[in-house]
mmCIF file of C-alpha atoms and ligand atoms in Angstrom:
data_model
loop_
_atom_site.group_PDB
_atom_site.id
_atom_site.type_symbol
_atom_site.label_atom_id
_atom_site.label_comp_id
_atom_site.label_asym_id
_atom_site.label_seq_id
_atom_site.Cartn_x
_atom_site.Cartn_y
_atom_site.Cartn_z
ATOM 1 C CA MET A 1 42.728 12.010 -19.312
ATOM 2 C CA LYS A 2 45.874 11.667 -17.210
ATOM 3 C CA GLN A 3 45.175 10.438 -13.662
ATOM 4 C CA LEU A 4 47.493 12.134 -11.131
ATOM 5 C CA ALA A 5 48.710 11.151 -7.631
ATOM 6 C CA ILE A 6 49.985 14.212 -5.915
ATOM 7 C CA LEU A 7 52.363 13.617 -2.950
ATOM 8 C CA GLY A 8 52.561 16.709 -0.812
ATOM 9 C CA SER A 9 49.286 18.112 -2.309
ATOM 10 C CA THR A 10 48.957 20.845 0.378
ATOM 11 C CA GLY A 11 52.457 22.269 -0.047
ATOM 12 C CA SER A 12 53.640 24.952 -2.412
ATOM 13 C CA ILE A 13 54.180 22.631 -5.421
ATOM 14 C CA GLY A 14 51.152 20.516 -4.695
ATOM 15 C CA THR A 15 48.706 23.461 -4.573
ATOM 16 C CA GLN A 16 50.262 24.968 -7.722
ATOM 17 C CA THR A 17 49.830 21.515 -9.397
ATOM 18 C CA LEU A 18 46.169 21.673 -8.548
ATOM 19 C CA ASP A 19 46.039 25.154 -10.033
ATOM 20 C CA VAL A 20 47.266 23.646 -13.311
ATOM 21 C CA VAL A 21 44.570 20.883 -13.074
ATOM 22 C CA ARG A 22 41.912 23.605 -12.546
ATOM 23 C CA GLN A 23 43.015 25.238 -15.780
ATOM 24 C CA HIS A 24 42.885 21.894 -17.702
ATOM 25 C CA PRO A 25 40.060 19.787 -16.291
ATOM 26 C CA ASP A 26 39.661 18.091 -19.655
ATOM 27 C CA LEU A 27 43.289 16.712 -19.485
ATOM 28 C CA TYR A 28 43.990 15.939 -15.869
ATOM 29 C CA GLN A 29 42.152 14.251 -13.050
ATOM 30 C CA VAL A 30 43.184 14.020 -9.466
ATOM 31 C CA TYR A 31 43.164 10.342 -8.464
ATOM 32 C CA ALA A 32 44.998 10.590 -5.168
ATOM 33 C CA ILE A 33 46.240 13.246 -2.885
ATOM 34 C CA CYS A 34 48.553 13.017 0.116
ATOM 35 C CA ALA A 35 49.771 15.463 2.820
ATOM 36 C CA HIS A 36 51.973 15.204 5.795
ATOM 37 C CA ARG A 37 49.778 16.845 8.438
ATOM 38 C CA SER A 38 47.675 19.653 6.932
ATOM 39 C CA ILE A 39 44.228 18.100 7.363
ATOM 40 C CA ASP A 40 42.215 21.231 6.710
ATOM 41 C CA LYS A 41 43.726 21.938 3.368
ATOM 42 C CA LEU A 42 43.475 18.291 2.406
ATOM 43 C CA VAL A 43 39.842 18.143 3.260
ATOM 44 C CA GLU A 44 39.255 21.248 1.070
ATOM 45 C CA GLN A 45 41.058 19.650 -1.787
ATOM 46 C CA ALA A 46 39.158 16.351 -1.424
ATOM 47 C CA LYS A 47 35.905 18.360 -1.557
ATOM 48 C CA GLU A 48 36.941 20.211 -4.692
ATOM 49 C CA PHE A 49 38.603 17.362 -6.673
ATOM 50 C CA SER A 50 36.861 14.291 -5.465
ATOM 51 C CA PRO A 51 39.916 11.915 -5.626
ATOM 52 C CA GLU A 52 39.601 8.192 -5.278
ATOM 53 C CA VAL A 53 42.160 8.138 -2.361
ATOM 54 C CA VAL A 54 43.046 10.654 0.313
ATOM 55 C CA CYS A 55 46.122 9.895 2.354
ATOM 56 C CA ILE A 56 47.738 11.430 5.408
ATOM 57 C CA ALA A 57 51.389 10.665 6.311
ATOM 58 C CA ASP A 58 50.966 11.229 9.972
ATOM 59 C CA GLU A 59 49.006 8.112 11.092
ATOM 60 C CA SER A 60 47.892 9.814 14.393
ATOM 61 C CA LEU A 61 45.609 12.105 12.320
ATOM 62 C CA TYR A 62 43.825 9.210 10.532
ATOM 63 C CA GLU A 63 40.644 9.352 12.618
ATOM 64 C CA GLU A 64 40.395 13.115 12.575
ATOM 65 C CA LEU A 65 40.847 13.110 8.832
ATOM 66 C CA GLY A 66 38.107 10.437 8.546
ATOM 67 C CA ARG A 67 35.757 12.466 10.655
ATOM 68 C CA GLN A 68 36.277 15.644 8.596
ATOM 69 C CA LEU A 69 36.037 13.846 5.226
ATOM 70 C CA SER A 70 32.753 12.160 6.057
ATOM 71 C CA ALA A 71 31.388 15.485 7.269
ATOM 72 C CA VAL A 72 31.889 16.798 3.718
ATOM 73 C CA GLY A 73 30.416 13.731 2.138
ATOM 74 C CA PHE A 74 33.746 12.215 0.843
ATOM 75 C CA GLU A 75 33.132 8.567 -0.259
ATOM 76 C CA GLY A 76 36.668 7.487 -1.490
ATOM 77 C CA LYS A 77 39.364 5.615 0.306
ATOM 78 C CA ILE A 78 41.157 7.119 3.320
ATOM 79 C CA TRP A 79 44.597 5.914 4.132
ATOM 80 C CA ALA A 80 47.407 6.872 6.508
ATOM 81 C CA GLY A 81 51.030 6.128 7.081
ATOM 82 C CA ALA A 82 54.240 5.605 5.061
ATOM 83 C CA ASP A 83 53.269 2.066 3.984
ATOM 84 C CA ALA A 84 49.934 3.265 2.610
ATOM 85 C CA ILE A 85 51.685 6.014 0.598
ATOM 86 C CA ALA A 86 54.067 3.523 -0.815
ATOM 87 C CA GLN A 87 51.124 1.258 -1.825
ATOM 88 C CA MET A 88 48.940 4.125 -3.019
ATOM 89 C CA VAL A 89 51.482 5.170 -5.786
ATOM 90 C CA THR A 90 51.291 1.726 -7.341
ATOM 91 C CA MET A 91 47.621 1.802 -8.047
ATOM 92 C CA PRO A 92 46.964 0.785 -11.684
ATOM 93 C CA SER A 93 44.830 3.774 -12.575
ATOM 94 C CA ILE A 94 47.578 6.263 -11.838
ATOM 95 C CA ASP A 95 49.571 7.615 -14.769
ATOM 96 C CA VAL A 96 51.701 10.365 -13.234
ATOM 97 C CA VAL A 97 53.017 10.680 -9.693
ATOM 98 C CA VAL A 98 53.794 14.256 -8.767
ATOM 99 C CA ALA A 99 56.550 13.806 -6.119
ATOM 100 C CA ALA A 100 56.418 16.938 -4.111
ATOM 101 C CA MET A 101 56.889 15.793 -0.594
ATOM 102 C CA VAL A 102 59.505 17.674 1.415
ATOM 103 C CA GLY A 103 62.952 16.095 2.049
ATOM 104 C CA TYR A 104 64.044 12.501 2.623
ATOM 105 C CA ALA A 105 60.439 11.430 3.237
ATOM 106 C CA GLY A 106 59.997 11.508 -0.607
ATOM 107 C CA LEU A 107 62.531 8.755 -1.143
ATOM 108 C CA ARG A 108 60.447 5.640 -0.564
ATOM 109 C CA PRO A 109 57.250 6.714 -2.352
ATOM 110 C CA THR A 110 59.214 7.906 -5.292
ATOM 111 C CA MET A 111 61.119 4.692 -5.448
ATOM 112 C CA GLU A 112 57.879 2.674 -5.321
ATOM 113 C CA SER A 113 56.358 4.922 -8.088
ATOM 114 C CA ILE A 114 59.377 4.234 -10.259
ATOM 115 C CA LYS A 115 59.196 0.430 -9.599
ATOM 116 C CA ALA A 116 55.481 0.520 -10.625
ATOM 117 C CA GLY A 117 56.588 2.114 -13.983
ATOM 118 C CA LYS A 118 54.728 5.400 -13.353
ATOM 119 C CA THR A 119 55.734 8.672 -14.969
ATOM 120 C CA ILE A 120 57.320 10.802 -12.208
ATOM 121 C CA ALA A 121 57.005 14.577 -12.180
ATOM 122 C CA LEU A 122 59.869 15.144 -9.748
ATOM 123 C CA ALA A 123 59.823 18.091 -7.378
ATOM 124 C CA ASN A 124 61.456 16.239 -4.546
ATOM 125 C CA LYS A 125 65.076 16.781 -5.387
ATOM 126 C CA GLU A 126 66.265 15.224 -2.128
ATOM 127 C CA THR A 127 65.319 11.870 -3.626
ATOM 128 C CA LEU A 128 68.069 12.233 -6.308
ATOM 129 C CA VAL A 129 70.520 13.872 -3.813
ATOM 130 C CA VAL A 130 70.218 10.872 -1.415
ATOM 131 C CA ALA A 131 70.011 8.022 -3.867
ATOM 132 C CA GLY A 132 70.435 9.335 -7.404
ATOM 133 C CA GLU A 133 72.360 6.294 -8.661
ATOM 134 C CA LEU A 134 69.812 3.787 -7.372
ATOM 135 C CA MET A 135 66.848 5.900 -8.640
ATOM 136 C CA CYS A 136 68.258 6.207 -12.143
ATOM 137 C CA ARG A 137 69.038 2.472 -12.359
ATOM 138 C CA LEU A 138 65.427 1.605 -11.273
ATOM 139 C CA ALA A 139 63.959 4.225 -13.689
ATOM 140 C CA MET A 140 65.838 2.412 -16.542
ATOM 141 C CA GLU A 141 64.839 -0.972 -15.428
ATOM 142 C CA HIS A 142 61.155 -0.139 -15.034
ATOM 143 C CA HIS A 143 60.925 2.317 -17.904
ATOM 144 C CA ALA A 144 59.675 5.046 -15.665
ATOM 145 C CA PRO A 145 60.293 8.507 -17.071
ATOM 146 C CA ILE A 146 61.509 11.135 -14.543
ATOM 147 C CA LEU A 147 60.386 14.631 -15.696
ATOM 148 C CA PRO A 148 61.781 17.525 -13.736
ATOM 149 C CA VAL A 149 59.557 20.029 -11.961
ATOM 150 C CA ASP A 150 62.348 22.031 -10.542
ATOM 151 C CA SER A 151 62.441 25.225 -12.592
ATOM 152 C CA GLU A 152 66.188 25.035 -13.427
ATOM 153 C CA HIS A 153 65.972 21.372 -14.465
ATOM 154 C CA SER A 154 62.795 21.986 -16.434
ATOM 155 C CA ALA A 155 64.732 24.738 -18.274
ATOM 156 C CA ILE A 156 67.645 22.378 -18.982
ATOM 157 C CA PHE A 157 65.207 19.649 -20.125
ATOM 158 C CA GLN A 158 63.455 22.141 -22.410
ATOM 159 C CA SER A 159 66.802 23.265 -23.838
ATOM 160 C CA LEU A 160 67.628 19.604 -24.604
ATOM 161 C CA VAL A 161 64.454 18.952 -26.590
ATOM 162 C CA GLY A 162 65.539 18.087 -30.142
ATOM 163 C CA GLU A 163 69.252 17.560 -29.124
ATOM 164 C CA ASP A 164 69.196 13.739 -28.901
ATOM 165 C CA GLY A 165 72.783 12.480 -28.988
ATOM 166 C CA ASN A 166 74.404 15.959 -29.145
ATOM 167 C CA GLU A 167 77.084 16.297 -26.523
ATOM 168 C CA ILE A 168 76.530 18.701 -23.675
ATOM 169 C CA GLU A 169 79.701 20.715 -22.993
ATOM 170 C CA LYS A 170 78.381 22.533 -20.003
ATOM 171 C CA ILE A 171 75.196 23.081 -17.930
ATOM 172 C CA LEU A 172 74.706 26.589 -16.843
ATOM 173 C CA LEU A 173 72.638 26.369 -13.653
ATOM 174 C CA THR A 174 71.265 29.675 -12.526
ATOM 175 C CA ALA A 175 70.644 30.725 -8.882
ATOM 176 C CA SER A 176 68.855 33.814 -7.672
ATOM 177 C CA GLY A 177 71.412 34.146 -4.891
ATOM 178 C CA GLY A 178 68.674 34.476 -2.236
ATOM 179 C CA PRO A 179 68.015 37.155 0.268
ATOM 180 C CA PHE A 180 71.653 37.355 1.532
ATOM 181 C CA ARG A 181 73.305 37.628 -1.889
ATOM 182 C CA THR A 182 74.809 41.073 -1.031
ATOM 183 C CA PHE A 183 75.317 40.490 2.747
ATOM 184 C CA SER A 184 78.776 40.661 4.283
ATOM 185 C CA HIS A 185 79.977 37.696 6.380
ATOM 186 C CA GLU A 186 79.358 39.825 9.537
ATOM 187 C CA GLN A 187 75.769 40.641 8.496
ATOM 188 C CA MET A 188 75.167 36.853 7.878
ATOM 189 C CA GLU A 189 76.174 36.027 11.451
ATOM 190 C CA HIS A 190 73.081 37.636 12.767
ATOM 191 C CA VAL A 191 70.365 36.798 10.234
ATOM 192 C CA THR A 192 67.238 35.091 11.534
ATOM 193 C CA ALA A 193 64.790 32.540 10.006
ATOM 194 C CA ALA A 194 62.370 35.344 9.390
ATOM 195 C CA ASP A 195 65.003 37.200 7.305
ATOM 196 C CA ALA A 196 65.868 34.057 5.391
ATOM 197 C CA LEU A 197 62.227 33.299 4.625
ATOM 198 C CA LYS A 198 61.919 36.473 2.517
ATOM 199 C CA HIS A 199 62.895 35.130 -0.858
ATOM 200 C CA PRO A 200 63.307 37.918 -3.514
ATOM 201 C CA ASN A 201 61.675 36.116 -6.342
ATOM 202 C CA TRP A 202 60.088 32.741 -5.684
ATOM 203 C CA GLU A 203 57.209 31.716 -3.443
ATOM 204 C CA MET A 204 58.186 28.400 -1.893
ATOM 205 C CA GLY A 205 57.814 26.197 1.199
ATOM 206 C CA ALA A 206 59.827 27.049 4.380
ATOM 207 C CA LYS A 207 62.360 24.241 4.162
ATOM 208 C CA ILE A 208 63.465 25.075 0.514
ATOM 209 C CA THR A 209 63.424 28.810 1.167
ATOM 210 C CA ILE A 210 65.979 28.335 3.879
ATOM 211 C CA ASP A 211 68.013 26.030 1.626
ATOM 212 C CA SER A 212 67.760 28.730 -1.027
ATOM 213 C CA ALA A 213 69.108 31.403 1.343
ATOM 214 C CA SER A 214 72.022 29.076 2.420
ATOM 215 C CA MET A 215 72.584 28.011 -1.268
ATOM 216 C CA MET A 216 72.269 24.359 -0.233
ATOM 217 C CA ASN A 217 69.347 24.282 -2.597
ATOM 218 C CA LYS A 218 71.710 25.028 -5.460
ATOM 219 C CA GLY A 219 74.135 22.502 -4.184
ATOM 220 C CA PHE A 220 71.302 19.926 -4.324
ATOM 221 C CA GLU A 221 70.381 21.073 -7.762
ATOM 222 C CA VAL A 222 73.836 20.405 -9.062
ATOM 223 C CA ILE A 223 73.558 16.861 -7.833
ATOM 224 C CA GLU A 224 69.955 16.616 -9.228
ATOM 225 C CA ALA A 225 71.242 17.827 -12.677
ATOM 226 C CA LYS A 226 74.113 15.322 -12.629
ATOM 227 C CA TRP A 227 71.712 12.423 -12.231
ATOM 228 C CA LEU A 228 68.805 13.746 -14.471
ATOM 229 C CA PHE A 229 71.068 14.559 -17.401
ATOM 230 C CA GLY A 230 73.997 12.195 -16.913
ATOM 231 C CA VAL A 231 76.522 15.022 -16.829
ATOM 232 C CA PRO A 232 79.578 15.002 -14.453
ATOM 233 C CA VAL A 233 79.439 17.804 -11.838
ATOM 234 C CA GLU A 234 82.637 19.261 -13.298
ATOM 235 C CA LYS A 235 80.507 20.276 -16.289
ATOM 236 C CA ILE A 236 77.844 21.966 -14.156
ATOM 237 C CA GLU A 237 78.490 25.578 -13.495
ATOM 238 C CA VAL A 238 76.466 27.741 -11.147
ATOM 239 C CA LEU A 239 75.804 31.338 -12.165
ATOM 240 C CA VAL A 240 74.087 33.801 -9.788
ATOM 241 C CA HIS A 241 71.410 35.494 -11.742
ATOM 242 C CA PRO A 242 69.360 37.739 -9.411
ATOM 243 C CA GLN A 243 66.468 38.442 -11.772
ATOM 244 C CA SER A 244 65.495 34.788 -12.021
ATOM 245 C CA ILE A 245 64.391 35.088 -15.718
ATOM 246 C CA VAL A 246 66.929 32.732 -17.310
ATOM 247 C CA HIS A 247 65.894 29.520 -15.601
ATOM 248 C CA SER A 248 69.068 27.710 -16.682
ATOM 249 C CA ALA A 249 70.933 26.870 -19.953
ATOM 250 C CA VAL A 250 72.910 24.246 -21.863
ATOM 251 C CA GLN A 251 76.057 24.937 -23.768
ATOM 252 C CA PHE A 252 76.783 22.453 -26.573
ATOM 253 C CA ALA A 253 79.956 21.193 -28.266
ATOM 254 C CA ASP A 254 79.743 23.872 -31.019
ATOM 255 C CA GLY A 255 79.514 26.723 -28.377
ATOM 256 C CA ALA A 256 75.890 27.328 -28.867
ATOM 257 C CA ILE A 257 73.914 28.073 -25.609
ATOM 258 C CA LYS A 258 70.248 27.336 -25.342
ATOM 259 C CA ALA A 259 68.276 28.668 -22.440
ATOM 260 C CA GLN A 260 64.666 28.767 -21.297
ATOM 261 C CA LEU A 261 63.471 32.161 -19.957
ATOM 262 C CA GLY A 262 60.273 33.164 -18.326
ATOM 263 C CA ALA A 263 58.608 34.843 -15.318
ATOM 264 C CA PRO A 264 59.455 33.091 -12.083
ATOM 265 C CA ASP A 265 56.279 31.094 -11.729
ATOM 266 C CA MET A 266 56.405 27.313 -10.771
ATOM 267 C CA ARG A 267 53.148 26.524 -12.573
ATOM 268 C CA LEU A 268 54.999 26.673 -15.901
ATOM 269 C CA PRO A 269 57.550 23.908 -15.140
ATOM 270 C CA ILE A 270 54.812 21.921 -13.317
ATOM 271 C CA GLN A 271 52.498 22.105 -16.374
ATOM 272 C CA TYR A 272 55.284 21.253 -18.761
ATOM 273 C CA ALA A 273 56.161 18.191 -16.801
ATOM 274 C CA LEU A 274 52.499 17.055 -17.038
ATOM 275 C CA SER A 275 51.965 18.025 -20.698
ATOM 276 C CA PHE A 276 55.388 17.096 -22.196
ATOM 277 C CA PRO A 277 56.072 16.931 -25.069
ATOM 278 C CA GLU A 278 53.166 19.270 -25.757
ATOM 279 C CA ARG A 279 52.913 22.908 -24.650
ATOM 280 C CA LEU A 280 49.550 24.014 -23.268
ATOM 281 C CA ALA A 281 48.220 27.546 -23.495
ATOM 282 C CA SER A 282 48.295 29.369 -20.134
ATOM 283 C CA ASP A 283 47.529 32.718 -18.640
ATOM 284 C CA PHE A 284 50.571 32.597 -16.274
ATOM 285 C CA PRO A 285 52.417 35.957 -16.034
ATOM 286 C CA ARG A 286 54.780 36.731 -18.923
ATOM 287 C CA ALA A 287 58.313 37.942 -18.458
ATOM 288 C CA ASP A 288 58.453 41.525 -19.768
ATOM 289 C CA LEU A 289 62.131 41.916 -21.071
ATOM 290 C CA PHE A 290 61.644 45.598 -21.791
ATOM 291 C CA ALA A 291 60.573 46.311 -18.218
ATOM 292 C CA LEU A 292 63.614 44.228 -17.021
ATOM 293 C CA GLY A 293 66.027 46.154 -19.189
ATOM 294 C CA GLN A 294 69.004 43.990 -18.217
ATOM 295 C CA LEU A 295 69.867 40.479 -17.113
ATOM 296 C CA THR A 296 72.968 40.064 -15.010
ATOM 297 C CA PHE A 297 75.219 37.105 -13.940
ATOM 298 C CA GLU A 298 77.823 36.733 -11.186
ATOM 299 C CA GLN A 299 80.124 34.104 -9.804
ATOM 300 C CA PRO A 300 78.797 32.443 -6.604
ATOM 301 C CA ASP A 301 80.781 33.278 -3.470
ATOM 302 C CA LEU A 302 81.821 29.942 -2.012
ATOM 303 C CA LYS A 303 83.300 31.603 1.103
ATOM 304 C CA ARG A 304 80.064 33.140 2.231
ATOM 305 C CA PHE A 305 78.057 30.166 0.949
ATOM 306 C CA PRO A 306 80.126 27.023 1.716
ATOM 307 C CA ASN A 307 77.178 24.721 1.229
ATOM 308 C CA LEU A 308 77.583 24.902 -2.538
ATOM 309 C CA GLY A 309 81.187 23.622 -2.162
ATOM 310 C CA LEU A 310 80.047 20.889 0.309
ATOM 311 C CA ALA A 311 77.563 19.602 -2.255
ATOM 312 C CA TYR A 312 80.272 19.325 -4.910
ATOM 313 C CA GLU A 313 82.567 17.568 -2.386
ATOM 314 C CA ALA A 314 79.723 15.207 -1.394
ATOM 315 C CA THR A 315 79.040 14.140 -4.968
ATOM 316 C CA ARG A 316 82.791 13.763 -5.748
ATOM 317 C CA ARG A 317 83.211 11.463 -2.710
ATOM 318 C CA GLY A 318 80.048 9.714 -3.799
ATOM 319 C CA GLY A 319 78.603 6.486 -2.231
ATOM 320 C CA ASN A 320 76.441 7.442 0.761
ATOM 321 C CA ILE A 321 78.039 10.899 1.395
ATOM 322 C CA PRO A 322 75.361 12.870 -0.504
ATOM 323 C CA CYS A 323 72.786 11.014 1.722
ATOM 324 C CA VAL A 324 74.775 12.280 4.750
ATOM 325 C CA LEU A 325 74.835 15.797 3.240
ATOM 326 C CA ASN A 326 71.039 15.748 2.903
ATOM 327 C CA ALA A 327 70.403 14.347 6.457
ATOM 328 C CA ALA A 328 72.664 16.838 8.105
ATOM 329 C CA ASN A 329 71.149 19.622 6.071
ATOM 330 C CA GLU A 330 67.634 18.643 7.162
ATOM 331 C CA VAL A 331 68.616 18.661 10.851
ATOM 332 C CA ALA A 332 70.471 22.007 10.522
ATOM 333 C CA ASN A 333 67.736 23.599 8.484
ATOM 334 C CA LEU A 334 65.094 22.727 11.054
ATOM 335 C CA ALA A 335 67.362 23.782 13.891
ATOM 336 C CA PHE A 336 67.838 27.198 12.294
ATOM 337 C CA ARG A 337 64.128 27.589 11.693
ATOM 338 C CA GLU A 338 63.511 26.714 15.362
ATOM 339 C CA GLY A 339 66.233 29.180 16.543
ATOM 340 C CA ARG A 340 68.454 26.381 17.878
ATOM 341 C CA CYS A 341 71.440 27.164 15.542
ATOM 342 C CA SER A 342 72.706 30.198 13.711
ATOM 343 C CA PHE A 343 72.661 30.642 9.982
ATOM 344 C CA LEU A 344 76.426 30.261 9.471
ATOM 345 C CA ARG A 345 76.655 27.346 11.861
ATOM 346 C CA MET A 346 74.416 25.213 9.506
ATOM 347 C CA SER A 347 77.367 24.713 7.146
ATOM 348 C CA ASP A 348 79.728 23.770 9.963
ATOM 349 C CA ILE A 349 77.344 21.109 11.176
ATOM 350 C CA ILE A 350 76.981 19.723 7.660
ATOM 351 C CA ALA A 351 80.763 19.653 7.054
ATOM 352 C CA GLU A 352 81.418 18.023 10.415
ATOM 353 C CA THR A 353 78.674 15.374 9.883
ATOM 354 C CA MET A 354 80.262 14.533 6.477
ATOM 355 C CA THR A 355 83.616 14.075 8.168
ATOM 356 C CA GLN A 356 82.229 11.863 11.054
ATOM 357 C CA ALA A 357 79.845 9.625 9.050
ATOM 358 C CA ALA A 358 80.926 6.165 8.017
ATOM 359 C CA PHE A 359 81.505 5.810 4.206
ATOM 360 C CA ILE A 360 79.737 3.183 2.105
ATOM 361 C CA ALA A 361 80.979 3.139 -1.486
ATOM 362 C CA THR A 362 78.083 1.214 -3.062
ATOM 363 C CA PRO A 363 75.000 1.713 -0.811
ATOM 364 C CA THR A 364 71.790 -0.343 -1.085
ATOM 365 C CA TYR A 365 68.440 1.174 -0.212
ATOM 366 C CA GLU A 366 68.783 -0.233 3.264
ATOM 367 C CA ASP A 367 72.242 1.409 3.615
ATOM 368 C CA TYR A 368 70.681 4.774 2.705
ATOM 369 C CA VAL A 369 67.956 4.314 5.352
ATOM 370 C CA ALA A 370 70.716 3.450 7.945
ATOM 371 C CA THR A 371 72.892 6.287 6.772
ATOM 372 C CA ASP A 372 70.116 8.780 7.108
ATOM 373 C CA VAL A 373 69.469 7.711 10.738
ATOM 374 C CA ALA A 374 73.131 7.772 11.702
ATOM 375 C CA ALA A 375 73.851 11.126 10.029
ATOM 376 C CA ARG A 376 70.845 12.746 11.705
ATOM 377 C CA ARG A 377 72.042 11.515 15.103
ATOM 378 C CA ILE A 378 75.532 13.033 14.489
ATOM 379 C CA ALA A 379 74.049 16.312 13.254
ATOM 380 C CA GLU A 380 71.630 16.560 16.093
ATOM 381 C CA GLU A 381 74.461 16.068 18.582
ATOM 382 C CA LEU A 382 76.414 18.894 16.941
ATOM 383 C CA VAL A 383 73.402 21.158 17.152
ATOM 384 C CA ILE A 384 73.045 20.469 20.920
ATOM 385 C CA SER A 385 76.792 20.655 21.634
ATOM 386 C CA ASN A 386 77.100 24.285 20.395
ATOM 387 C CA LYS A 387 74.046 26.317 20.754
ATOM 388 C CA LYS A 388 74.686 29.605 19.162
HETATM 389 MG MG1 MG B 1 64.990 25.111 -8.368
#
C-alpha cells in the first residue's frame, strides 16, 4: 500500500487523483489531504477517505473546518497554514506527495517533500518554472524521484522508458493551441475570461485554463521539460496539435521518434506517476484513431501568443527571471479573470515586469521568495496603471 499526501486535493488534479485511488483501493491509501479554501469538498473527501491529516492552507478557516469535520465524526489531525503543510509532507508514513497546488504556493511544500526524500508526483509546474535548478539539485541530494503528472511530460517520460543513456536529439512538446488558436489579433483584443475558460479538449482549473489560452502554460511546460529531462530549451520544440491525442514525443539521435498517444484524460498520467514502472488496468476512455481519422500539427504563432517567446527568453536569461515570469503571470492571469486587464495586455505586463525586475544570477530560496514579492508588486502596478 502506498500512502499518499495530496496537496490541492479539491482541485482538478486532486479530485482526479482521488478517482484513481477509488479504482485501486488495494494499492493506494490517502494519508493526508490539503486544500486552499474549499472546505465543503475537503470535508466530503475526509468522510470518504478517512485520512490521518486534513489541512487547510487558509488559516482563517481552521475553526470552521474543525466544526464541520467533527460533525461528520472525523477523528484525525486537523492542521492549517503554510507551516503546517510544510510539516505535514515530511511525516514518515507518507510515500508519495502529489503536488497539485496552484502556482507559486506549491514551491515550499514541494521543496520540503523533496528534502524529506518523498516520491513527488508533480502537477505543480510552477515549482520548476520558479526554482527548477534548486529543486533538481535538492532532488539529487535527497534521492527524491520527481515523476511528472503533466500529460506532456508524462508522455515524454513514457517515451524515455528503456532509453537510459540514449541521447535525446529533440523533445516534441505538443500543445492544443487553446480556444483562440484560429482567432485573429483583432478578435483576441476583445476576448473575455468566459471565452478563455472554454478549453476545447481538457478539463482543468481556472488558472491553468487561462494559461493554456494565452500559451503561457506551454511556455511553462518548455521550462518544466528542460529541468525534468535535462534538455536545453533549444532542443525543445512546440507543435500545435489541436486533437490532443499525441501527448508529446521524443526524437532520438538515430532519427526515431517515440510518442505516447491517448484520449485527453488526466487520470492516465496521474495513475502512471503513482504506479510507475507498472501499468495498471483502467476503464478510462480510449482514443479511437478511426473516429479521429487524422492528426494534424502546426507551428505556434509567436506573434499572437508572445508568452511562449517570453518563456524561452526567461529561461535563456536564467537566474531569477523565470521566477519573475511566473509571478507576473500569476498577477496578470488573476487580473484578466477579474476583468481588470485585457487578454493581450497580459503579455505586455509580463514582458515589462521582466524588464524592470532586478536580476539575480544564482538565487537562493530566499532570493526566490523576495523576487516573487518584488515582481508581483511591479506587475500589480502595471495592471493598475493601464486599465484596459
Ligand atoms: Mg500539460
